[in-house]
Short mmCIF file of C-alpha atoms and ligand atoms in Angstrom, two decimals:
data_model
loop_
_atom_site.label_atom_id
_atom_site.label_comp_id
_atom_site.label_asym_id
_atom_site.label_seq_id
_atom_site.Cartn_x
_atom_site.Cartn_y
_atom_site.Cartn_z
CA UNK D 1 40.38 -81.93 -14.42
CA UNK D 2 40.97 -79.01 -16.77
CA UNK D 3 38.28 -76.32 -16.79
CA UNK D 4 35.71 -76.98 -19.49
CA UNK D 5 35.90 -74.43 -22.32
CA UNK D 6 32.22 -73.77 -21.66
CA UNK D 7 33.04 -72.53 -18.15
CA UNK D 8 35.71 -70.04 -19.13
CA UNK D 9 33.26 -67.65 -20.76
CA UNK D 10 30.40 -65.54 -19.54
CA UNK D 11 27.85 -63.86 -21.81
CA UNK D 12 27.15 -60.87 -19.61
CA UNK D 13 28.50 -59.40 -16.38
CA UNK D 14 26.16 -57.57 -14.02
CA UNK D 15 27.56 -54.33 -15.38
CA UNK D 16 26.76 -55.39 -18.94
CA UNK D 17 23.19 -56.32 -17.97
CA UNK D 18 22.82 -52.91 -16.32
CA UNK D 19 24.13 -51.19 -19.47
CA UNK D 20 21.58 -53.06 -21.59
CA UNK D 21 18.73 -51.98 -19.32
CA UNK D 22 20.01 -48.41 -19.35
CA UNK D 23 20.15 -48.35 -23.14
CA UNK D 24 16.58 -49.63 -23.33
CA UNK D 25 15.42 -47.16 -20.67
CA UNK D 26 16.91 -44.29 -22.66
CA UNK D 27 15.39 -45.58 -25.87
CA UNK D 28 11.84 -45.81 -24.51
CA UNK D 29 12.06 -42.54 -22.59
CA UNK D 30 10.81 -41.41 -19.21
CA UNK D 31 7.15 -41.38 -20.25
CA UNK D 32 7.20 -45.15 -20.89
CA UNK D 33 7.37 -48.46 -19.04
CA UNK D 34 8.73 -51.77 -20.34
CA UNK D 35 7.38 -55.14 -19.20
CA UNK D 36 9.28 -58.32 -20.07
CA UNK D 37 8.01 -61.65 -18.74
CA UNK D 38 10.09 -64.71 -17.94
CA UNK D 39 9.16 -68.00 -19.57
CA UNK D 40 6.83 -70.32 -17.69
CA UNK D 41 7.29 -74.03 -17.18
CA UNK D 42 5.39 -76.13 -19.70
CA UNK D 43 3.85 -79.40 -18.47
CA UNK D 44 4.78 -82.51 -20.45
CA UNK D 45 2.55 -84.89 -18.57
CA UNK D 46 1.35 -85.05 -14.97
CA UNK D 47 4.31 -84.11 -12.74
CA UNK D 48 6.81 -83.76 -15.59
CA UNK D 49 7.76 -80.56 -17.40
CA UNK D 50 9.57 -79.91 -20.67
CA UNK D 51 13.11 -78.76 -19.98
CA UNK D 52 12.83 -75.14 -18.87
CA UNK D 53 14.33 -72.56 -21.23
CA UNK D 54 14.32 -68.95 -20.10
CA UNK D 55 12.87 -66.33 -22.45
CA UNK D 56 15.68 -64.79 -24.48
CA UNK D 57 14.65 -61.13 -24.09
CA UNK D 58 14.22 -61.66 -20.35
CA UNK D 59 17.66 -63.25 -20.06
CA UNK D 60 19.17 -60.51 -22.19
CA UNK D 61 17.97 -57.81 -19.79
CA UNK D 62 18.09 -59.56 -16.41
CA UNK D 63 20.17 -62.74 -16.42
CA UNK D 64 17.56 -64.07 -13.97
CA UNK D 65 17.19 -67.83 -14.53
CA UNK D 66 13.87 -68.68 -12.91
CA UNK D 67 10.38 -69.10 -14.39
CA UNK D 68 7.40 -67.04 -13.27
CA UNK D 69 8.91 -63.59 -13.12
CA UNK D 70 8.31 -60.20 -14.70
CA UNK D 71 10.91 -57.51 -15.27
CA UNK D 72 9.68 -53.93 -15.25
CA UNK D 73 11.84 -51.06 -16.43
CA UNK D 74 10.53 -47.69 -15.34
CA UNK D 75 12.91 -45.00 -16.62
CA UNK D 76 13.87 -42.26 -14.15
CA UNK D 77 11.77 -43.71 -11.33
CA UNK D 78 12.85 -42.32 -7.96
CA UNK D 79 13.03 -45.70 -6.19
CA UNK D 80 15.00 -47.20 -9.08
CA UNK D 81 14.36 -48.12 -12.69
CA UNK D 82 14.53 -51.92 -12.49
CA UNK D 83 11.77 -53.78 -10.63
CA UNK D 84 11.64 -57.57 -10.64
CA UNK D 85 8.62 -59.62 -9.65
CA UNK D 86 9.56 -63.23 -8.93
CA UNK D 87 8.78 -66.31 -6.86
CA UNK D 88 9.50 -65.74 -3.17
CA UNK D 89 11.80 -68.04 -1.22
CA UNK D 90 9.84 -71.10 -0.07
CA UNK D 91 11.67 -73.60 2.15
CA UNK D 92 9.00 -76.24 1.58
CA UNK D 93 9.09 -76.00 -2.26
CA UNK D 94 12.86 -75.65 -2.28
CA UNK D 95 13.16 -79.10 -0.65
CA UNK D 96 11.53 -80.50 -3.78
CA UNK D 97 12.57 -78.19 -6.60
CA UNK D 98 15.82 -76.66 -5.41
CA UNK D 99 17.09 -73.19 -4.65
CA UNK D 100 15.16 -70.03 -5.48
CA UNK D 101 16.78 -66.61 -5.51
CA UNK D 102 13.66 -64.98 -4.14
CA UNK D 103 13.16 -61.23 -3.90
CA UNK D 104 16.30 -60.89 -1.75
CA UNK D 105 18.41 -62.57 -4.40
CA UNK D 106 16.81 -60.52 -7.18
CA UNK D 107 18.19 -57.41 -5.49
CA UNK D 108 21.46 -58.80 -4.15
CA UNK D 109 22.54 -60.89 -7.14
CA UNK D 110 20.67 -59.50 -10.14
CA UNK D 111 20.81 -55.78 -9.57
CA UNK D 112 17.08 -55.17 -9.16
CA UNK D 113 16.37 -51.85 -7.47
CA UNK D 114 13.28 -53.39 -5.93
CA UNK D 115 11.80 -56.88 -6.02
CA UNK D 116 8.36 -58.14 -5.06
CA UNK D 117 6.70 -61.56 -4.92
CA UNK D 118 4.82 -62.37 -8.10
CA UNK D 119 1.60 -62.56 -6.09
CA UNK D 120 1.81 -58.78 -5.61
CA UNK D 121 1.80 -58.09 -9.34
CA UNK D 122 -1.82 -56.95 -9.59
CA UNK D 123 -1.46 -54.71 -6.56
CA UNK D 124 1.84 -53.11 -7.57
CA UNK D 125 1.73 -52.85 -11.36
CA UNK D 126 -0.89 -50.07 -11.57
CA UNK D 127 1.43 -47.91 -9.40
CA UNK D 128 4.30 -48.49 -11.83
CA UNK D 129 2.12 -47.63 -14.83
CA UNK D 130 0.62 -44.50 -13.30
CA UNK D 131 1.33 -41.25 -15.19
CA UNK D 132 3.25 -43.03 -17.96
CA UNK D 133 2.12 -42.67 -21.53
CA UNK D 134 3.31 -45.86 -23.21
CA UNK D 135 3.65 -49.50 -22.24
CA UNK D 136 6.21 -51.48 -24.17
CA UNK D 137 5.77 -55.22 -23.88
CA UNK D 138 5.81 -58.32 -26.14
CA UNK D 139 2.45 -57.40 -27.60
CA UNK D 140 0.41 -60.34 -28.80
CA UNK D 141 3.04 -62.97 -28.08
CA UNK D 142 2.88 -64.18 -24.49
CA UNK D 143 0.00 -66.30 -23.22
CA UNK D 144 -1.94 -64.17 -20.76
CA UNK D 145 0.10 -60.99 -20.77
CA UNK D 146 -2.19 -59.05 -23.13
CA UNK D 147 -5.15 -59.71 -20.84
CA UNK D 148 -3.15 -58.85 -17.74
CA UNK D 149 -1.99 -55.57 -19.24
CA UNK D 150 -5.63 -54.66 -19.93
CA UNK D 151 -6.52 -55.42 -16.32
CA UNK D 152 -3.66 -53.27 -15.02
CA UNK D 153 -4.68 -50.47 -17.37
CA UNK D 154 -8.23 -50.57 -16.06
CA UNK D 155 -6.89 -50.41 -12.52
CA UNK D 156 -4.89 -47.27 -13.37
CA UNK D 157 -7.92 -45.69 -15.07
CA UNK D 158 -9.96 -46.18 -11.93
CA UNK D 159 -7.63 -43.67 -10.26
CA UNK D 160 -8.43 -40.95 -12.80
CA UNK D 161 -10.37 -38.86 -10.31
CA UNK D 162 -7.35 -38.87 -8.04
CA UNK D 163 -5.49 -37.13 -10.87
CA UNK D 164 -3.61 -40.19 -12.13
CA UNK D 165 -3.27 -40.48 -15.90
CA UNK D 166 -3.21 -43.88 -17.54
CA UNK D 167 -1.02 -45.04 -20.44
CA UNK D 168 -2.74 -44.66 -23.78
CA UNK D 169 -0.32 -46.43 -26.10
CA UNK D 170 0.72 -50.07 -26.22
CA UNK D 171 3.92 -50.64 -28.19
CA UNK D 172 5.61 -53.91 -29.10
CA UNK D 173 8.89 -54.25 -27.24
CA UNK D 174 10.33 -56.45 -29.97
CA UNK D 175 12.03 -53.93 -32.24
CA UNK D 176 13.69 -51.97 -29.45
CA UNK D 177 15.22 -55.02 -27.76
CA UNK D 178 15.90 -57.01 -30.89
CA UNK D 179 17.90 -54.29 -32.60
CA UNK D 180 20.16 -54.35 -29.56
CA UNK D 181 20.36 -58.15 -29.53
CA UNK D 182 21.30 -58.20 -33.21
CA UNK D 183 24.71 -56.62 -32.50
CA UNK D 184 26.59 -58.94 -30.20
CA UNK D 185 28.95 -57.71 -27.50
CA UNK D 186 32.33 -59.16 -26.56
CA UNK D 187 30.95 -61.48 -23.86
CA UNK D 188 28.23 -62.78 -26.13
CA UNK D 189 30.75 -63.44 -28.89
CA UNK D 190 33.02 -65.30 -26.49
CA UNK D 191 30.11 -67.57 -25.60
CA UNK D 192 29.10 -68.02 -29.24
CA UNK D 193 32.69 -68.94 -30.15
CA UNK D 194 32.70 -71.49 -27.34
CA UNK D 195 29.32 -72.90 -28.41
CA UNK D 196 30.48 -73.22 -32.02
CA UNK D 197 33.75 -74.83 -30.90
CA UNK D 198 31.89 -77.42 -28.82
CA UNK D 199 29.55 -78.25 -31.70
CA UNK D 200 32.43 -78.37 -34.16
CA UNK D 201 34.27 -80.88 -31.96
CA UNK D 202 31.08 -82.93 -31.70
CA UNK D 203 30.70 -82.92 -35.50
CA UNK D 204 34.30 -84.09 -35.87
CA UNK D 205 33.57 -86.91 -33.48
CA UNK D 206 30.59 -87.95 -35.60
CA UNK D 207 32.75 -88.14 -38.69
CA UNK D 208 35.18 -90.36 -36.83
CA UNK D 209 32.46 -92.58 -35.41
CA UNK D 210 30.21 -92.98 -38.42
CA UNK D 211 30.07 -96.33 -40.19
CA UNK D 212 27.47 -98.33 -42.11
CA UNK D 213 25.09 -100.19 -39.83
CA UNK D 214 24.84 -97.49 -37.19
CA UNK D 215 21.53 -95.70 -37.05
CA UNK D 216 20.80 -92.01 -37.37
CA UNK D 217 19.78 -92.09 -33.73
CA UNK D 218 23.13 -93.50 -32.68
CA UNK D 219 24.91 -90.63 -34.42
CA UNK D 220 22.55 -88.22 -32.69
CA UNK D 221 23.51 -89.87 -29.41
CA UNK D 222 27.22 -89.37 -30.13
CA UNK D 223 26.55 -85.68 -30.82
CA UNK D 224 24.52 -85.13 -27.65
CA UNK D 225 27.10 -86.93 -25.57
CA UNK D 226 30.01 -84.99 -27.06
CA UNK D 227 28.26 -81.67 -26.35
CA UNK D 228 27.26 -82.61 -22.82
CA UNK D 229 30.74 -83.84 -22.06
CA UNK D 230 32.13 -80.46 -23.06
CA UNK D 231 29.67 -78.64 -20.80
CA UNK D 232 26.77 -77.91 -23.15
CA UNK D 233 23.78 -79.73 -21.75
CA UNK D 234 21.16 -78.39 -24.16
CA UNK D 235 20.81 -78.25 -27.91
CA UNK D 236 19.80 -75.06 -29.71
CA UNK D 237 17.24 -77.14 -31.68
CA UNK D 238 16.46 -80.79 -32.27
CA UNK D 239 19.31 -82.33 -34.24
CA UNK D 240 18.61 -83.35 -37.82
CA UNK D 241 20.40 -86.57 -38.72
CA UNK D 242 19.28 -87.71 -42.16
CA UNK D 243 20.89 -90.62 -43.98
CA UNK D 244 20.41 -91.01 -47.75
CA UNK D 245 17.20 -89.46 -49.04
CA UNK D 246 16.13 -88.46 -45.50
CA UNK D 247 18.52 -85.55 -46.02
CA UNK D 248 16.04 -84.20 -48.58
CA UNK D 249 13.44 -83.64 -45.85
CA UNK D 250 14.53 -80.22 -44.67
CA UNK D 251 13.38 -80.49 -41.06
CA UNK D 252 13.79 -84.27 -40.69
CA UNK D 253 13.95 -85.13 -37.00
CA UNK D 254 12.78 -88.74 -36.87
CA UNK D 255 16.45 -89.78 -36.83
CA UNK D 256 15.56 -93.46 -36.65
CA UNK D 257 16.76 -95.04 -39.91
CA UNK D 258 19.85 -97.21 -40.39
CA UNK D 259 22.83 -95.55 -42.08
CA UNK D 260 23.65 -97.34 -45.28
CA UNK D 261 26.92 -98.06 -46.99
CA UNK D 262 27.10 -95.83 -50.06
CA UNK D 263 24.79 -93.10 -48.71
CA UNK D 264 25.62 -89.66 -47.41
CA UNK D 265 24.41 -88.52 -44.01
CA UNK D 266 23.43 -84.91 -43.30
CA UNK D 267 23.83 -83.75 -39.72
CA UNK D 268 22.44 -80.35 -38.76
CA UNK D 269 23.12 -79.97 -35.06
CA UNK D 270 24.34 -77.33 -32.66
CA UNK D 271 24.49 -76.96 -28.91
CA UNK D 272 23.19 -74.10 -26.85
CA UNK D 273 25.63 -72.65 -24.35
CA UNK D 274 24.58 -70.15 -21.67
CA UNK D 275 21.51 -69.41 -23.75
CA UNK D 276 23.41 -68.88 -27.05
CA UNK D 277 22.99 -71.07 -30.11
CA UNK D 278 25.36 -72.68 -32.55
CA UNK D 279 24.01 -74.14 -35.79
CA UNK D 280 26.28 -76.31 -37.92
CA UNK D 281 25.56 -78.68 -40.77
CA UNK D 282 27.96 -81.14 -42.32
CA UNK D 283 27.20 -83.82 -44.88
CA UNK D 284 29.55 -86.76 -45.20
CA UNK D 285 29.68 -90.29 -46.63
CA UNK D 286 28.53 -93.00 -44.24
CA UNK D 287 31.40 -95.27 -45.34
CA UNK D 288 34.04 -92.53 -45.39
CA UNK D 289 34.35 -92.11 -49.19
CA UNK D 290 32.28 -89.89 -51.50
CA UNK D 291 31.02 -91.51 -54.72
CA UNK D 292 31.70 -89.46 -57.90
CA UNK D 293 28.06 -88.27 -58.10
CA UNK D 294 28.00 -87.34 -54.40
CA UNK D 295 31.31 -85.57 -54.77
CA UNK D 296 30.12 -83.56 -57.78
CA UNK D 297 27.08 -82.25 -55.89
CA UNK D 298 29.05 -81.80 -52.69
CA UNK D 299 31.75 -79.71 -54.33
CA UNK D 300 29.05 -77.58 -55.91
CA UNK D 301 27.36 -76.86 -52.57
CA UNK D 302 30.74 -76.12 -51.02
CA UNK D 303 31.64 -73.69 -53.83
CA UNK D 304 28.27 -71.97 -53.31
CA UNK D 305 28.88 -71.77 -49.57
CA UNK D 306 32.35 -70.29 -50.03
CA UNK D 307 31.00 -67.73 -52.51
CA UNK D 308 28.23 -66.81 -50.05
CA UNK D 309 30.61 -66.48 -47.08
CA UNK D 310 32.81 -64.21 -49.20
CA UNK D 311 29.88 -61.77 -49.35
CA UNK D 312 29.69 -61.41 -45.57
CA UNK D 313 31.42 -58.16 -44.71
CA UNK D 314 30.37 -54.76 -43.40
CA UNK D 315 28.39 -52.80 -45.94
CA UNK D 316 27.17 -55.75 -47.98
CA UNK D 317 23.44 -56.38 -47.87
CA UNK D 318 21.63 -59.34 -46.33
CA UNK D 319 20.62 -60.84 -49.70
CA UNK D 320 24.11 -60.81 -51.22
CA UNK D 321 25.29 -64.16 -49.79
CA UNK D 322 22.06 -65.77 -50.99
CA UNK D 323 22.46 -64.33 -54.47
CA UNK D 324 26.09 -65.43 -54.68
CA UNK D 325 25.01 -68.96 -53.71
CA UNK D 326 22.25 -68.96 -56.33
CA UNK D 327 24.72 -67.97 -59.07
CA UNK D 328 27.07 -70.83 -58.25
CA UNK D 329 24.35 -73.41 -57.66
CA UNK D 330 22.36 -72.62 -60.79
CA UNK D 331 25.43 -72.68 -63.02
CA UNK D 332 26.53 -75.97 -61.45
CA UNK D 333 23.09 -77.54 -61.82
CA UNK D 334 23.19 -76.61 -65.50
CA UNK D 335 26.64 -78.09 -65.97
CA UNK D 336 25.66 -81.32 -64.22
CA UNK D 337 22.49 -81.64 -66.27
CA UNK D 338 20.00 -81.23 -63.44
CA UNK D 339 18.43 -78.24 -65.11
CA UNK D 340 18.19 -77.54 -68.79
CA UNK D 341 19.30 -74.46 -70.67
CA UNK D 342 22.38 -72.70 -71.95
CA UNK D 343 24.94 -70.89 -69.85
CA UNK D 344 23.99 -67.64 -71.63
CA UNK D 345 20.52 -68.04 -70.15
CA UNK D 346 21.90 -68.14 -66.57
CA UNK D 347 20.44 -64.77 -65.45
CA UNK D 348 17.01 -65.75 -66.76
CA UNK D 349 17.22 -69.20 -65.12
CA UNK D 350 18.02 -67.56 -61.78
CA UNK D 351 15.23 -65.04 -62.29
CA UNK D 352 12.81 -67.90 -63.01
CA UNK D 353 14.08 -69.86 -59.99
CA UNK D 354 15.08 -72.87 -62.08
CA UNK D 355 17.09 -74.06 -59.03
CA UNK D 356 13.95 -74.23 -56.86
CA UNK D 357 13.23 -77.98 -57.26
CA UNK D 358 16.70 -78.64 -55.73
CA UNK D 359 17.26 -75.59 -53.52
CA UNK D 360 14.10 -74.40 -51.82
CA UNK D 361 15.29 -72.49 -48.77
CA UNK D 362 17.24 -69.30 -48.25
CA UNK D 363 20.94 -69.20 -47.47
CA UNK D 364 20.87 -68.28 -43.79
CA UNK D 365 19.41 -66.46 -40.81
CA UNK D 366 20.56 -64.37 -37.88
CA UNK D 367 22.08 -66.42 -35.06
CA UNK D 368 22.26 -65.53 -31.38
CA UNK D 369 20.30 -66.47 -28.31
CA UNK D 370 17.71 -68.02 -30.61
CA UNK D 371 18.83 -70.24 -33.44
CA UNK D 372 16.66 -68.23 -35.81
CA UNK D 373 17.59 -65.07 -34.03
CA UNK D 374 15.82 -61.76 -33.82
CA UNK D 375 16.48 -58.65 -35.88
CA UNK D 376 14.90 -57.29 -39.03
CA UNK D 377 16.24 -58.47 -42.37
CA UNK D 378 14.98 -55.40 -44.20
CA UNK D 379 14.99 -51.72 -43.35
CA UNK D 380 12.78 -49.27 -45.20
CA UNK D 381 11.93 -52.01 -47.65
CA UNK D 382 15.58 -52.78 -48.53
CA UNK D 383 17.74 -55.68 -47.39
CA UNK D 384 19.77 -54.39 -44.45
CA UNK D 385 23.52 -53.97 -44.51
CA UNK D 386 25.88 -56.12 -42.44
CA UNK D 387 27.57 -54.42 -39.48
CA UNK D 388 30.34 -55.68 -37.21
CA UNK D 389 28.95 -57.77 -34.36
CA UNK D 390 26.13 -59.36 -36.34
CA UNK D 391 26.18 -63.17 -36.55
CA UNK D 392 24.47 -65.21 -39.24
CA UNK D 393 24.49 -68.68 -40.69
CA UNK D 394 25.50 -69.44 -44.27
CA UNK D 395 23.88 -72.69 -45.31
CA UNK D 396 23.23 -73.45 -48.96
CA UNK D 397 22.23 -76.97 -49.95
CA UNK D 398 20.99 -79.17 -52.75
CA UNK D 399 18.25 -81.74 -52.31
CA UNK D 400 17.52 -84.18 -55.11
CA UNK D 401 14.48 -86.13 -53.99
CA UNK D 402 14.31 -89.81 -55.00
CA UNK D 403 11.56 -88.99 -57.52
CA UNK D 404 13.09 -85.74 -58.77
CA UNK D 405 13.41 -85.13 -62.51
CA UNK D 406 17.17 -85.59 -62.42
CA UNK D 407 19.83 -87.99 -63.72
CA UNK D 408 19.55 -91.25 -61.78
CA UNK D 409 22.95 -91.00 -60.09
CA UNK D 410 21.91 -87.82 -58.28
CA UNK D 411 18.53 -88.96 -56.99
CA UNK D 412 18.18 -89.40 -53.25
CA UNK D 413 21.15 -87.13 -52.43
CA UNK D 414 20.66 -84.27 -49.97
CA UNK D 415 23.54 -81.99 -49.03
CA UNK D 416 23.78 -78.88 -46.84
CA UNK D 417 26.87 -77.18 -45.48
CA UNK D 418 26.27 -74.65 -42.73
CA UNK D 419 28.62 -72.40 -40.82
CA UNK D 420 28.19 -69.65 -38.25
CA UNK D 421 29.72 -66.38 -39.39
CA UNK D 422 30.47 -63.21 -37.46
CA UNK D 423 30.70 -59.90 -39.32
CA UNK D 424 33.95 -58.19 -38.24
CA UNK D 425 35.30 -54.76 -39.05
CA UNK D 426 37.65 -56.29 -41.64
CA UNK D 427 35.26 -58.85 -43.05
CA UNK D 428 34.19 -61.99 -41.27
CA UNK D 429 35.14 -64.72 -38.82
CA UNK D 430 33.78 -68.24 -39.31
CA UNK D 431 33.01 -69.33 -35.75
CA UNK D 432 32.44 -72.94 -36.76
CA UNK D 433 35.61 -73.29 -38.85
CA UNK D 434 37.02 -76.10 -36.74
CA UNK D 435 35.23 -78.93 -38.50
CA UNK D 436 36.34 -79.92 -41.99
CA UNK D 437 34.19 -79.25 -45.04
CA UNK D 438 36.51 -79.93 -47.99
CA UNK D 439 35.59 -83.40 -49.25
CA UNK D 440 39.19 -84.60 -49.08
CA UNK D 441 39.59 -83.29 -45.52
CA UNK D 442 36.41 -85.04 -44.45
CA UNK D 443 37.63 -88.31 -45.97
CA UNK D 444 40.99 -87.91 -44.26
CA UNK D 445 39.37 -87.29 -40.88
CA UNK D 446 36.96 -90.18 -41.34
CA UNK D 447 39.89 -92.46 -42.18
CA UNK D 448 41.26 -91.83 -38.67
CA UNK D 449 37.96 -92.95 -37.16
CA UNK D 450 37.88 -95.76 -34.65
CA UNK D 451 35.73 -97.97 -36.85
CA UNK D 452 37.95 -97.63 -39.89
CA UNK D 453 41.26 -98.31 -38.19
CA UNK D 454 40.31 -101.95 -37.63
CA UNK D 455 40.48 -104.51 -40.45
CA UNK D 456 37.07 -105.04 -42.00
CA UNK D 457 36.77 -108.65 -40.83
CA UNK D 458 37.16 -107.65 -37.21
CA UNK D 459 34.69 -104.80 -37.29
CA UNK D 460 32.05 -105.06 -34.69
CA UNK D 461 28.78 -103.63 -35.88
CA UNK D 462 25.28 -103.68 -34.50
CA UNK D 463 23.31 -106.14 -36.64
CA UNK D 464 21.49 -104.14 -39.31
CA UNK D 465 17.74 -104.68 -39.65
CA UNK D 466 17.00 -107.46 -42.14
CA UNK D 467 15.76 -105.13 -44.85
CA UNK D 468 19.11 -103.31 -44.70
CA UNK D 469 21.52 -106.09 -45.59
CA UNK D 470 25.06 -104.81 -45.28
CA UNK D 471 26.68 -103.99 -48.57
CA UNK D 472 23.42 -102.66 -49.98
CA UNK D 473 24.56 -99.75 -52.08
CA UNK D 474 21.25 -98.88 -53.66
CA UNK D 475 19.96 -95.41 -53.14
CA UNK D 476 16.60 -94.93 -51.58
N1 LIG K 1 18.94 -75.92 -37.78
C1 LIG K 1 18.01 -74.98 -38.23
C2 LIG K 1 18.53 -74.22 -39.36
O1 LIG K 1 19.55 -74.57 -39.90
O2 LIG K 1 18.02 -73.21 -39.72
MN1 MN K 2 20.54 -72.65 -39.71
MN1 MN K 3 21.07 -75.73 -39.04
#
């Protein structure tokens, strides 16, 4: 079997992880210590846990995959800068839960200069904090860490008469790590390209599979299967599959309604690969053909998305894609009669947010290890400028709720088109380009779908629930 695309890429080599730790060590300076905890397992019920997902900052600096660990970076320490506390090997537990790297593995495979069992944390940490001025850690975010840090501080203070000085500043580690995470390296980009390619292929498969009578959940199932089959076992977030007016609920995740002939379906779904997210939305007609009203709104959202993507290039500011989208959307809403006013009044309508009843979110977010990735959007009070290596989503939409003050033909239509965009030195690269978004291209792809190649009389469909008689073209 050919190697899965997901296996041909690697986000970070050991050397890259070491470089990241070095950069952080230099940034915090030799009078500081950095503490970054691993994620812990979260119980779901009795002996069952939610799927484990490692903390992104911890992965970024260590690559260590296990729960219950703490990375300590102690710049210029004689015995080495990188100390990892983790679960020790445990033959008994490993029979049940599988392999653990243990302290030996932390050193041999993850480049720790020293590693200790987690149980030795309280004994060892005060030593590592002694005579340092600042502690960087995820202040105020992790469960018990704030309390633990206070305990360790007290333990250092108790050594004052022995001439040991205790840290006197606690600093959030967020900014210093997140600025680094915001600019992606070559390995990270290779993984993000692969993640986007897997999700794009899964979205194409949805378009080919979709037909009236399936449920939102069945489409979700196709997506999950397509990702898993390509090597991406986890999703970056819960997929949103909203048929008809469900698309107007921005974070709709019930995904349990039948898909109706004549409706659109909005699918916002993206896999996670090696801890990196993809985030793609496509909206397409359940029966393979856009109605004129759907097409009018769809083409408007697409024009807004293209105008927004055009603004992604080095030097432009974060808000420029959003503002380009607002220009196109507001003008289009005027022309289609969804908002009232004259074209001369366009700047005032934008200023007054006349689009807000139909477009209530912003046009994107940073993308990386987290789907809503880290990194400041403003610097010194101004929207920050794009730089090569930054990745963002561009995702305008229009949502005309069933009871919206809008012409009847538009009510109950929700549309979003979302791509993942890398800022390059020349401009941009759309990582998720490999799934159609022109209406005609979508219709052409859907026409090749398995369901549509068969004559209508021979179509096999799951029986729709009684309230959803087939052929029902009414909008919700
Ligand atoms: N899927 C979450 C988002 O688009 O922001
Ligand atoms: Mn998004
Ligand atoms: Mn999304």
